[in-house]
Amino acid sequence: MIGDKQFDEKRDKMAAIVESGLPLKGWGKRHTVFLAIILTNFIVWLDDAIFGTLTPYWGKAFELSTPQIASVSSAYLLGYFPFLFIAGILADRIGAKRLLVTCLLGCTIISASTIFVNDYSQIWWRNLIFGMFFGLLWAPCNRILAMWFPANERVRYTALWFSSTMAAFALAGPIGLTIAGIFTWKASFLTVTFLGLPILLFFAIAVKDRPEHDQKISKQELMFIKAGTPTSESQDDKFEWSHLKAALKNPSVYTMAIAAGLATTPNWLATTWGSTGLMNGFKVSPSTAGVIISLMYAIPMLLGFTNGWVVNKLCKGNTRAALAIGPAIGGISFILASFFVPNYIVYSLLVYGIAAVSNVYFWGTINVYWSGIARPEVIGTLNGLGSALQVAFGYELVSLSGGWVDSTATGAEAFSKVWLIGGIVFLATIVLIYLSKEVVLGKQQTSEQDKNVGNAM
């Protein structure tokens, strides 16, 4: 047992290391938890990505019109958004692990149920129910990352987490289109179930809600996490309505929540219409489309590794600037896609590769922003609120988008209005971001601090 004085000394040394921004060397328990989060997100997002990629298949199989395709694609958003907010409250109140286990189990079962879908009504309800389970993913993941990583590591790991979700979209094309070509499009969804069950088992064994609840974590790593965590965050406080009431007195909660609702919403348009534009507009073969989509989503996935640098170095810790970069990139990309698409490579780059960068830069930073303006007990709730609005706005946007497709036009011109409106929504977000209060992270370290760190090590 470490004595109080010795523990305080070790905690002070760990605090010096944390303040320097240096990582604790070696693979820790928090990294195992992070791996479990990545795998969980991959398998849940894989269903969504495959579903979007196979839009031309199920749209043709059930002889759906473009408004009906938009309705089916948005059905899961209708189920998704209320559960995002509910999950935020429940993650703060009863713990995140239970919700994520439920999410994984439900999504793998519903994905497998696709083989029994036979018409428009059934595929609509299938997507709605899937969205409900999907809604249990976002806020609990944010909650676990907030508990398992010190503040100086959160920007980087949160961004890596969200950029890893792009791996699902990068692999959905090769997986979904290959299986659809060899067998049937419905068989593609069994991949989610086969991969999801072992991941569910790994997550259940590897993850605890808080590091202090894990008997296998080292004392050194626990001190490292706690030394970099504000005192209030390290307490085992539960969500109370009074905490949320206090947070809602801050105007920035409203402006940033609405910004979260708009910041990356247009990317749902790419998920719904991107592959249709490639295969029907540019007459690209399914196998080629799968490779193209995979390569394009690799761009935001790789750029996710730079989010920590963007926040801390490029933006000097100013989170509003970091949050605004994503929607700015997405807006410019979509507007260009509306007017400039000489070939399917440029089209794919603009619609998928560049626009999706908005995801990793915005959602990789928003969790840290909430931590700067609200109590830790409501971080899950605020993440749930922002993501719920994002999906609610996404549902409306995708629902309306069927009417923006010009069926009389040829090639990429048929989707010109879709990308133009999406680009405008992207750019409108920036105004709301700058109406919100600034949160500044990490200051430049002095040489004296560096010296203290050297002594601590």
Tab-separated table of C-alpha atoms in Angstrom:
chain	number	residue	atom	x	y	z
A	1	MET	CA	0.000	0.000	0.000
A	2	ILE	CA	1.396	3.421	-0.884
A	3	GLY	CA	1.548	5.843	2.037
A	4	ASP	CA	-0.313	9.142	1.756
A	5	LYS	CA	2.875	11.207	1.510
A	6	GLN	CA	4.464	8.866	-1.023
A	7	PHE	CA	1.243	8.775	-3.027
A	8	ASP	CA	1.070	12.597	-3.068
A	9	GLU	CA	4.687	12.795	-4.240
A	10	LYS	CA	4.073	10.310	-7.036
A	11	ARG	CA	0.855	12.107	-7.995
A	12	ASP	CA	2.750	15.421	-8.180
A	13	LYS	CA	5.347	13.846	-10.468
A	14	MET	CA	2.622	12.414	-12.640
A	15	ALA	CA	0.931	15.813	-12.734
A	16	ALA	CA	4.182	17.350	-13.986
A	17	ILE	CA	4.367	14.753	-16.754
A	18	VAL	CA	0.729	15.347	-17.683
A	19	GLU	CA	1.167	19.123	-17.795
A	20	SER	CA	4.077	18.687	-20.183
A	21	GLY	CA	1.861	16.833	-22.629
A	22	LEU	CA	4.157	13.792	-22.520
A	23	PRO	CA	2.471	10.381	-22.617
A	24	LEU	CA	2.986	7.661	-20.041
A	25	LYS	CA	5.268	5.128	-21.745
A	26	GLY	CA	4.067	1.662	-22.690
A	27	TRP	CA	0.720	0.016	-23.356
A	28	GLY	CA	-1.701	0.717	-20.549
A	29	LYS	CA	-5.113	-0.486	-19.536
A	30	ARG	CA	-6.598	2.715	-20.956
A	31	HIS	CA	-5.269	1.707	-24.379
A	32	THR	CA	-7.051	-1.658	-24.123
A	33	VAL	CA	-10.258	0.205	-23.285
A	34	PHE	CA	-9.631	2.488	-26.257
A	35	LEU	CA	-9.172	-0.538	-28.538
A	36	ALA	CA	-12.486	-1.940	-27.307
A	37	ILE	CA	-14.168	1.398	-28.085
A	38	ILE	CA	-12.684	1.446	-31.599
A	39	LEU	CA	-13.812	-2.107	-32.370
A	40	THR	CA	-17.289	-1.425	-31.004
A	41	ASN	CA	-17.669	1.688	-33.128
A	42	PHE	CA	-16.308	-0.064	-36.189
A	43	ILE	CA	-18.873	-2.851	-36.119
A	44	VAL	CA	-21.839	-0.565	-35.416
A	45	TRP	CA	-20.853	1.962	-38.074
A	46	LEU	CA	-20.149	-0.856	-40.533
A	47	ASP	CA	-23.862	-1.613	-40.840
A	48	ASP	CA	-24.625	2.050	-41.549
A	49	ALA	CA	-21.803	2.261	-44.086
A	50	ILE	CA	-22.784	-0.957	-45.890
A	51	PHE	CA	-26.417	0.132	-45.970
A	52	GLY	CA	-25.485	3.420	-47.646
A	53	THR	CA	-23.091	1.760	-50.086
A	54	LEU	CA	-25.748	-0.746	-51.151
A	55	THR	CA	-28.438	1.886	-51.748
A	56	PRO	CA	-28.545	1.109	-55.512
A	57	TYR	CA	-29.152	-2.575	-54.694
A	58	TRP	CA	-31.982	-2.347	-52.191
A	59	GLY	CA	-33.483	0.621	-54.012
A	60	LYS	CA	-33.698	-1.501	-57.164
A	61	ALA	CA	-34.732	-4.703	-55.354
A	62	PHE	CA	-37.809	-3.050	-53.855
A	63	GLU	CA	-38.444	-0.754	-56.861
A	64	LEU	CA	-38.273	2.403	-54.746
A	65	SER	CA	-38.564	5.986	-55.974
A	66	THR	CA	-35.982	8.578	-54.882
A	67	PRO	CA	-38.333	9.971	-52.179
A	68	GLN	CA	-38.810	6.420	-50.855
A	69	ILE	CA	-35.050	5.811	-50.845
A	70	ALA	CA	-34.606	9.034	-48.888
A	71	SER	CA	-37.352	7.940	-46.482
A	72	VAL	CA	-35.693	4.570	-45.808
A	73	SER	CA	-32.245	6.151	-45.382
A	74	SER	CA	-33.617	8.699	-42.936
A	75	ALA	CA	-35.717	6.161	-40.991
A	76	TYR	CA	-32.771	5.080	-38.891
A	77	LEU	CA	-32.059	8.733	-38.111
A	78	LEU	CA	-35.628	9.022	-36.832
A	79	GLY	CA	-34.925	6.195	-34.397
A	80	TYR	CA	-31.402	7.396	-33.728
A	81	PHE	CA	-31.834	10.957	-32.496
A	82	PRO	CA	-34.115	10.540	-29.423
A	83	PHE	CA	-31.969	7.682	-28.127
A	84	LEU	CA	-28.824	9.773	-28.452
A	85	PHE	CA	-30.162	12.191	-25.850
A	86	ILE	CA	-31.604	9.429	-23.675
A	87	ALA	CA	-28.261	7.594	-23.779
A	88	GLY	CA	-26.476	10.770	-22.702
A	89	ILE	CA	-28.536	10.975	-19.520
A	90	LEU	CA	-28.337	7.243	-18.843
A	91	ALA	CA	-24.553	7.171	-19.391
A	92	ASP	CA	-24.148	9.826	-16.706
A	93	ARG	CA	-26.651	8.159	-14.398
A	94	ILE	CA	-26.228	4.367	-14.637
A	95	GLY	CA	-22.888	4.000	-16.414
A	96	ALA	CA	-21.796	3.749	-20.035
A	97	LYS	CA	-20.773	0.082	-20.245
A	98	ARG	CA	-24.303	-1.323	-19.936
A	99	LEU	CA	-25.515	0.910	-22.733
A	100	LEU	CA	-22.675	-0.046	-25.071
A	101	VAL	CA	-23.225	-3.767	-24.474
A	102	THR	CA	-26.918	-3.265	-25.281
A	103	CYS	CA	-25.976	-1.239	-28.366
A	104	LEU	CA	-23.645	-3.934	-29.696
A	105	LEU	CA	-26.059	-6.775	-29.043
A	106	GLY	CA	-29.022	-4.966	-30.608
A	107	CYS	CA	-27.128	-3.801	-33.700
A	108	THR	CA	-25.698	-7.231	-34.494
A	109	ILE	CA	-29.137	-8.858	-34.219
A	110	ILE	CA	-30.928	-6.209	-36.290
A	111	SER	CA	-28.215	-6.305	-38.933
A	112	ALA	CA	-28.720	-10.066	-39.333
A	113	SER	CA	-32.486	-9.543	-39.598
A	114	THR	CA	-31.942	-7.822	-42.963
A	115	ILE	CA	-32.032	-11.218	-44.687
A	116	PHE	CA	-35.747	-11.436	-43.825
A	117	VAL	CA	-36.649	-8.012	-45.275
A	118	ASN	CA	-38.871	-8.236	-48.353
A	119	ASP	CA	-40.447	-4.844	-49.062
A	120	TYR	CA	-40.376	-1.093	-48.503
A	121	SER	CA	-42.282	-1.179	-45.216
A	122	GLN	CA	-40.079	-3.868	-43.687
A	123	ILE	CA	-36.787	-2.228	-44.634
A	124	TRP	CA	-38.090	1.083	-43.250
A	125	TRP	CA	-38.896	-0.478	-39.870
A	126	ARG	CA	-35.648	-2.425	-39.873
A	127	ASN	CA	-33.726	0.822	-40.242
A	128	LEU	CA	-35.792	2.619	-37.595
A	129	ILE	CA	-35.142	-0.068	-34.962
A	130	PHE	CA	-31.450	-0.247	-35.863
A	131	GLY	CA	-31.255	3.507	-35.299
A	132	MET	CA	-32.619	3.122	-31.770
A	133	PHE	CA	-29.804	0.763	-30.795
A	134	PHE	CA	-27.295	2.902	-32.703
A	135	GLY	CA	-28.339	5.851	-30.541
A	136	LEU	CA	-26.818	4.142	-27.503
A	137	LEU	CA	-23.303	4.466	-28.955
A	138	TRP	CA	-22.146	8.079	-28.998
A	139	ALA	CA	-22.598	9.562	-25.514
A	140	PRO	CA	-21.434	6.431	-23.607
A	141	CYS	CA	-18.220	6.328	-25.673
A	142	ASN	CA	-17.534	9.974	-24.848
A	143	ARG	CA	-18.229	9.265	-21.202
A	144	ILE	CA	-15.780	6.357	-21.042
A	145	LEU	CA	-13.039	8.321	-22.817
A	146	ALA	CA	-13.548	11.212	-20.381
A	147	MET	CA	-13.140	8.827	-17.447
A	148	TRP	CA	-10.171	6.838	-18.796
A	149	PHE	CA	-7.963	9.554	-20.306
A	150	PRO	CA	-6.387	12.626	-18.690
A	151	ALA	CA	-7.446	15.951	-20.184
A	152	ASN	CA	-4.260	16.447	-22.217
A	153	GLU	CA	-4.768	13.127	-24.046
A	154	ARG	CA	-8.483	13.495	-24.750
A	155	VAL	CA	-8.284	15.662	-27.845
A	156	ARG	CA	-5.934	13.223	-29.550
A	157	TYR	CA	-7.720	10.033	-28.520
A	158	THR	CA	-11.201	11.404	-29.145
A	159	ALA	CA	-10.128	12.406	-32.651
A	160	LEU	CA	-8.487	9.013	-33.210
A	161	TRP	CA	-11.667	7.353	-32.022
A	162	PHE	CA	-13.876	9.240	-34.440
A	163	SER	CA	-11.448	8.967	-37.335
A	164	SER	CA	-11.427	5.209	-36.733
A	165	THR	CA	-15.144	5.151	-37.522
A	166	MET	CA	-14.131	6.150	-41.053
A	167	ALA	CA	-12.517	2.709	-41.322
A	168	ALA	CA	-16.012	1.253	-41.457
A	169	PHE	CA	-16.841	3.432	-44.452
A	170	ALA	CA	-13.480	2.660	-46.048
A	171	LEU	CA	-14.120	-1.086	-45.819
A	172	ALA	CA	-17.873	-1.035	-46.445
A	173	GLY	CA	-17.391	-0.726	-50.197
A	174	PRO	CA	-15.091	-3.725	-50.661
A	175	ILE	CA	-17.026	-5.836	-48.125
A	176	GLY	CA	-20.565	-4.908	-49.110
A	177	LEU	CA	-20.168	-4.747	-52.874
A	178	THR	CA	-17.990	-7.872	-53.074
A	179	ILE	CA	-20.403	-10.015	-51.076
A	180	ALA	CA	-23.364	-8.519	-52.955
A	181	GLY	CA	-21.698	-9.425	-56.249
A	182	ILE	CA	-20.872	-13.006	-55.247
A	183	PHE	CA	-23.969	-13.839	-53.216
A	184	THR	CA	-26.768	-11.308	-52.556
A	185	TRP	CA	-26.814	-7.787	-51.122
A	186	LYS	CA	-28.619	-9.058	-48.006
A	187	ALA	CA	-25.758	-11.421	-47.178
A	188	SER	CA	-23.439	-8.437	-46.712
A	189	PHE	CA	-25.128	-7.594	-43.421
A	190	LEU	CA	-24.260	-10.967	-41.905
A	191	THR	CA	-20.666	-9.674	-41.780
A	192	VAL	CA	-21.722	-7.289	-39.021
A	193	THR	CA	-23.164	-10.135	-36.966
A	194	PHE	CA	-20.212	-12.515	-37.431
A	195	LEU	CA	-17.706	-9.826	-36.434
A	196	GLY	CA	-19.917	-8.229	-33.797
A	197	LEU	CA	-20.360	-11.176	-31.448
A	198	PRO	CA	-16.645	-11.704	-30.573
A	199	ILE	CA	-16.207	-7.928	-30.265
A	200	LEU	CA	-19.148	-7.873	-27.846
A	201	LEU	CA	-17.438	-10.515	-25.706
A	202	PHE	CA	-14.114	-8.649	-25.741
A	203	PHE	CA	-15.780	-5.368	-24.768
A	204	ALA	CA	-17.719	-6.955	-21.904
A	205	ILE	CA	-14.525	-8.410	-20.459
A	206	ALA	CA	-12.082	-5.549	-21.114
A	207	VAL	CA	-14.040	-2.431	-20.167
A	208	LYS	CA	-15.071	-0.916	-16.856
A	209	ASP	CA	-16.932	2.363	-16.505
A	210	ARG	CA	-14.119	3.996	-14.539
A	211	PRO	CA	-10.397	3.163	-14.152
A	212	GLU	CA	-10.618	2.912	-10.376
A	213	HIS	CA	-13.157	0.098	-10.820
A	214	ASP	CA	-10.621	-2.009	-12.749
A	215	GLN	CA	-8.508	-4.224	-10.509
A	216	LYS	CA	-5.967	-4.880	-13.287
A	217	ILE	CA	-4.901	-1.269	-13.826
A	218	SER	CA	-1.489	-0.341	-12.453
A	219	LYS	CA	-1.193	2.232	-9.685
A	220	GLN	CA	1.144	4.263	-11.890
A	221	GLU	CA	-1.357	4.474	-14.726
A	222	LEU	CA	-4.226	5.253	-12.369
A	223	MET	CA	-2.236	8.124	-10.882
A	224	PHE	CA	-1.369	9.340	-14.386
A	225	ILE	CA	-5.057	9.458	-15.323
A	226	LYS	CA	-6.095	11.122	-12.071
A	227	ALA	CA	-3.217	13.618	-12.123
A	228	GLY	CA	-4.427	14.910	-15.473
A	229	THR	CA	-8.092	14.957	-14.519
A	230	PRO	CA	-9.753	17.916	-12.761
A	231	THR	CA	-10.721	17.019	-9.187
A	232	SER	CA	-14.429	17.330	-9.879
A	233	GLU	CA	-14.177	14.882	-12.784
A	234	SER	CA	-12.439	12.274	-10.660
A	235	GLN	CA	-15.368	12.103	-8.231
A	236	ASP	CA	-17.986	9.413	-8.683
A	237	ASP	CA	-20.841	11.894	-8.964
A	238	LYS	CA	-24.041	10.968	-10.762
A	239	PHE	CA	-26.202	12.977	-13.088
A	240	GLU	CA	-28.743	15.195	-11.349
A	241	TRP	CA	-31.342	17.344	-13.055
A	242	SER	CA	-30.031	20.332	-11.089
A	243	HIS	CA	-26.668	19.909	-12.845
A	244	LEU	CA	-28.335	20.033	-16.254
A	245	LYS	CA	-30.447	23.005	-15.204
A	246	ALA	CA	-27.294	24.888	-14.215
A	247	ALA	CA	-25.614	24.033	-17.537
A	248	LEU	CA	-28.617	25.236	-19.527
A	249	LYS	CA	-28.198	28.715	-18.071
A	250	ASN	CA	-25.108	29.079	-20.266
A	251	PRO	CA	-26.098	30.468	-23.718
A	252	SER	CA	-23.123	28.686	-25.276
A	253	VAL	CA	-24.759	25.344	-24.526
A	254	TYR	CA	-27.561	26.270	-26.921
A	255	THR	CA	-25.459	27.798	-29.686
A	256	MET	CA	-22.907	24.985	-29.649
A	257	ALA	CA	-25.590	22.293	-29.426
A	258	ILE	CA	-27.261	23.724	-32.535
A	259	ALA	CA	-23.839	23.978	-34.189
A	260	ALA	CA	-23.337	20.298	-33.418
A	261	GLY	CA	-26.699	19.686	-35.037
A	262	LEU	CA	-25.512	21.223	-38.295
A	263	ALA	CA	-21.732	20.785	-38.351
A	264	THR	CA	-21.518	17.406	-40.057
A	265	THR	CA	-25.152	16.740	-40.977
A	266	PRO	CA	-24.589	17.135	-44.761
A	267	ASN	CA	-22.399	14.026	-44.705
A	268	TRP	CA	-25.599	11.998	-44.401
A	269	LEU	CA	-26.330	13.196	-47.943
A	270	ALA	CA	-23.118	11.573	-49.150
A	271	THR	CA	-23.993	8.337	-47.373
A	272	THR	CA	-27.413	8.317	-49.057
A	273	TRP	CA	-26.626	9.548	-52.581
A	274	GLY	CA	-22.860	9.180	-53.061
A	275	SER	CA	-22.748	5.608	-54.349
A	276	THR	CA	-25.900	6.200	-56.421
A	277	GLY	CA	-24.165	9.116	-58.110
A	278	LEU	CA	-21.148	6.956	-58.884
A	279	MET	CA	-22.995	3.929	-60.242
A	280	ASN	CA	-26.043	5.527	-61.838
A	281	GLY	CA	-24.642	8.939	-62.708
A	282	PHE	CA	-21.115	8.046	-63.815
A	283	LYS	CA	-21.872	4.391	-64.698
A	284	VAL	CA	-19.043	3.186	-62.455
A	285	SER	CA	-19.096	-0.562	-61.782
A	286	PRO	CA	-19.906	-1.688	-58.216
A	287	SER	CA	-16.416	-3.135	-57.699
A	288	THR	CA	-14.755	0.097	-58.839
A	289	ALA	CA	-17.123	2.163	-56.712
A	290	GLY	CA	-16.202	0.063	-53.686
A	291	VAL	CA	-12.485	0.682	-54.173
A	292	ILE	CA	-13.002	4.405	-54.798
A	293	ILE	CA	-15.162	4.895	-51.704
A	294	SER	CA	-12.669	2.943	-49.617
A	295	LEU	CA	-9.741	5.086	-50.735
A	296	MET	CA	-11.629	8.327	-50.206
A	297	TYR	CA	-12.648	7.529	-46.636
A	298	ALA	CA	-9.012	6.749	-45.872
A	299	ILE	CA	-8.356	10.512	-46.163
A	300	PRO	CA	-10.373	11.626	-43.097
A	301	MET	CA	-9.272	8.504	-41.244
A	302	LEU	CA	-5.617	9.482	-41.622
A	303	LEU	CA	-6.244	13.164	-40.929
A	304	GLY	CA	-7.767	12.197	-37.607
A	305	PHE	CA	-4.204	11.679	-36.371
A	306	THR	CA	-3.568	15.401	-36.859
A	307	ASN	CA	-6.456	16.708	-34.749
A	308	GLY	CA	-4.374	17.094	-31.611
A	309	TRP	CA	-1.845	19.149	-33.583
A	310	VAL	CA	-4.628	21.226	-35.162
A	311	VAL	CA	-6.140	22.094	-31.759
A	312	ASN	CA	-2.956	22.615	-29.764
A	313	LYS	CA	-0.553	24.017	-32.354
A	314	LEU	CA	-2.392	25.404	-35.371
A	315	CYS	CA	-5.264	26.868	-33.330
A	316	LYS	CA	-3.148	27.546	-30.207
A	317	GLY	CA	-5.670	25.713	-28.036
A	318	ASN	CA	-8.615	27.811	-29.248
A	319	THR	CA	-11.362	25.241	-29.619
A	320	ARG	CA	-13.759	27.431	-31.630
A	321	ALA	CA	-11.238	27.727	-34.441
A	322	ALA	CA	-10.594	23.977	-34.341
A	323	LEU	CA	-14.319	23.246	-34.414
A	324	ALA	CA	-14.879	25.614	-37.347
A	325	ILE	CA	-12.193	24.084	-39.570
A	326	GLY	CA	-14.235	20.939	-40.278
A	327	PRO	CA	-17.464	22.627	-41.475
A	328	ALA	CA	-15.420	25.116	-43.513
A	329	ILE	CA	-13.670	22.285	-45.365
A	330	GLY	CA	-16.933	20.391	-45.828
A	331	GLY	CA	-18.811	23.444	-47.076
A	332	ILE	CA	-16.223	24.355	-49.691
A	333	SER	CA	-16.004	20.736	-50.823
A	334	PHE	CA	-19.759	20.293	-51.282
A	335	ILE	CA	-20.179	23.583	-53.109
A	336	LEU	CA	-17.383	22.628	-55.482
A	337	ALA	CA	-19.108	19.262	-56.028
A	338	SER	CA	-22.229	21.158	-57.043
A	339	PHE	CA	-20.474	23.034	-59.847
A	340	PHE	CA	-17.247	21.192	-60.677
A	341	VAL	CA	-17.345	17.442	-61.320
A	342	PRO	CA	-15.371	16.669	-64.506
A	343	ASN	CA	-15.071	12.963	-63.645
A	344	TYR	CA	-15.952	10.408	-60.996
A	345	ILE	CA	-12.566	10.713	-59.255
A	346	VAL	CA	-13.061	14.411	-58.524
A	347	TYR	CA	-16.699	13.745	-57.607
A	348	SER	CA	-15.689	11.057	-55.087
A	349	LEU	CA	-12.895	13.167	-53.649
A	350	LEU	CA	-15.211	16.123	-53.019
A	351	VAL	CA	-18.269	14.207	-51.812
A	352	TYR	CA	-16.493	11.577	-49.697
A	353	GLY	CA	-12.808	12.242	-49.074
A	354	ILE	CA	-12.650	15.970	-48.338
A	355	ALA	CA	-16.136	16.616	-46.956
A	356	ALA	CA	-15.854	13.792	-44.425
A	357	VAL	CA	-12.853	15.553	-42.852
A	358	SER	CA	-15.479	17.688	-41.091
A	359	ASN	CA	-16.360	14.649	-38.985
A	360	VAL	CA	-12.951	14.103	-37.416
A	361	TYR	CA	-12.143	17.758	-36.726
A	362	PHE	CA	-15.511	18.710	-35.257
A	363	TRP	CA	-16.429	15.598	-33.297
A	364	GLY	CA	-12.833	15.059	-32.289
A	365	THR	CA	-12.904	18.387	-30.445
A	366	ILE	CA	-16.476	18.870	-29.199
A	367	ASN	CA	-16.084	16.602	-26.152
A	368	VAL	CA	-13.228	18.744	-24.889
A	369	TYR	CA	-15.294	21.876	-25.530
A	370	TRP	CA	-18.167	20.577	-23.393
A	371	SER	CA	-15.689	19.751	-20.640
A	372	GLY	CA	-14.648	23.402	-20.648
A	373	ILE	CA	-18.084	24.949	-20.151
A	374	ALA	CA	-20.018	22.436	-18.039
A	375	ARG	CA	-19.742	20.122	-15.044
A	376	PRO	CA	-18.397	16.624	-15.759
A	377	GLU	CA	-21.640	15.073	-14.517
A	378	VAL	CA	-23.480	16.373	-17.591
A	379	ILE	CA	-20.850	15.818	-20.300
A	380	GLY	CA	-22.590	12.676	-21.517
A	381	THR	CA	-25.910	14.522	-21.577
A	382	LEU	CA	-24.510	17.454	-23.572
A	383	ASN	CA	-22.850	15.082	-26.029
A	384	GLY	CA	-26.181	13.312	-26.339
A	385	LEU	CA	-27.981	16.606	-26.903
A	386	GLY	CA	-25.584	17.779	-29.620
A	387	SER	CA	-25.533	14.470	-31.461
A	388	ALA	CA	-29.312	14.086	-31.122
A	389	LEU	CA	-29.811	17.453	-32.809
A	390	GLN	CA	-27.318	16.432	-35.482
A	391	VAL	CA	-29.370	13.376	-36.303
A	392	ALA	CA	-32.691	15.217	-36.045
A	393	PHE	CA	-31.462	17.802	-38.547
A	394	GLY	CA	-29.961	14.982	-40.609
A	395	TYR	CA	-33.318	13.210	-40.734
A	396	GLU	CA	-34.988	16.327	-42.065
A	397	LEU	CA	-32.197	17.003	-44.550
A	398	VAL	CA	-32.131	13.457	-45.941
A	399	SER	CA	-35.938	13.271	-46.032
A	400	LEU	CA	-36.093	16.429	-48.146
A	401	SER	CA	-33.146	15.465	-50.340
A	402	GLY	CA	-35.173	13.039	-52.429
A	403	GLY	CA	-36.953	16.045	-53.905
A	404	TRP	CA	-33.665	17.750	-54.765
A	405	VAL	CA	-32.511	14.975	-57.094
A	406	ASP	CA	-33.160	16.014	-60.694
A	407	SER	CA	-34.216	12.805	-62.428
A	408	THR	CA	-34.274	14.602	-65.790
A	409	ALA	CA	-30.582	15.503	-65.593
A	410	THR	CA	-27.711	13.222	-66.579
A	411	GLY	CA	-24.545	12.307	-64.721
A	412	ALA	CA	-23.509	14.226	-61.643
A	413	GLU	CA	-25.780	17.147	-62.522
A	414	ALA	CA	-28.717	15.188	-61.107
A	415	PHE	CA	-27.304	15.740	-57.594
A	416	SER	CA	-26.077	19.317	-58.016
A	417	LYS	CA	-28.786	20.824	-55.784
A	418	VAL	CA	-28.159	18.200	-53.088
A	419	TRP	CA	-24.497	19.184	-52.705
A	420	LEU	CA	-25.191	22.923	-52.932
A	421	ILE	CA	-27.698	22.865	-50.072
A	422	GLY	CA	-25.401	20.621	-48.073
A	423	GLY	CA	-22.524	23.071	-48.552
A	424	ILE	CA	-24.632	25.982	-47.312
A	425	VAL	CA	-25.590	24.032	-44.180
A	426	PHE	CA	-21.921	23.263	-43.522
A	427	LEU	CA	-20.915	26.926	-43.694
A	428	ALA	CA	-23.865	28.150	-41.585
A	429	THR	CA	-22.426	26.186	-38.678
A	430	ILE	CA	-19.411	28.464	-38.395
A	431	VAL	CA	-21.575	31.408	-37.330
A	432	LEU	CA	-23.029	29.425	-34.429
A	433	ILE	CA	-19.598	28.211	-33.352
A	434	TYR	CA	-18.329	31.772	-33.031
A	435	LEU	CA	-21.441	32.863	-31.158
A	436	SER	CA	-20.385	30.398	-28.448
A	437	LYS	CA	-17.996	31.122	-25.599
A	438	GLU	CA	-14.336	30.342	-26.291
A	439	VAL	CA	-12.636	27.472	-24.494
A	440	VAL	CA	-8.837	27.567	-24.626
A	441	LEU	CA	-6.829	24.419	-24.008
A	442	GLY	CA	-3.201	23.927	-22.926
A	443	LYS	CA	-0.783	26.825	-22.922
A	444	GLN	CA	2.744	26.787	-24.281
A	445	GLN	CA	5.119	25.168	-21.803
A	446	THR	CA	8.015	27.162	-20.449
A	447	SER	CA	11.549	25.859	-20.249
A	448	GLU	CA	11.162	25.776	-16.459
A	449	GLN	CA	8.243	23.364	-16.790
A	450	ASP	CA	10.326	21.185	-19.088
A	451	LYS	CA	13.051	21.142	-16.457
A	452	ASN	CA	10.561	20.081	-13.784
A	453	VAL	CA	9.350	17.273	-15.995
A	454	GLY	CA	12.889	16.053	-16.491
A	455	ASN	CA	13.353	15.952	-12.729
A	456	ALA	CA	10.018	14.168	-12.261
A	457	MET	CA	11.014	11.466	-14.716
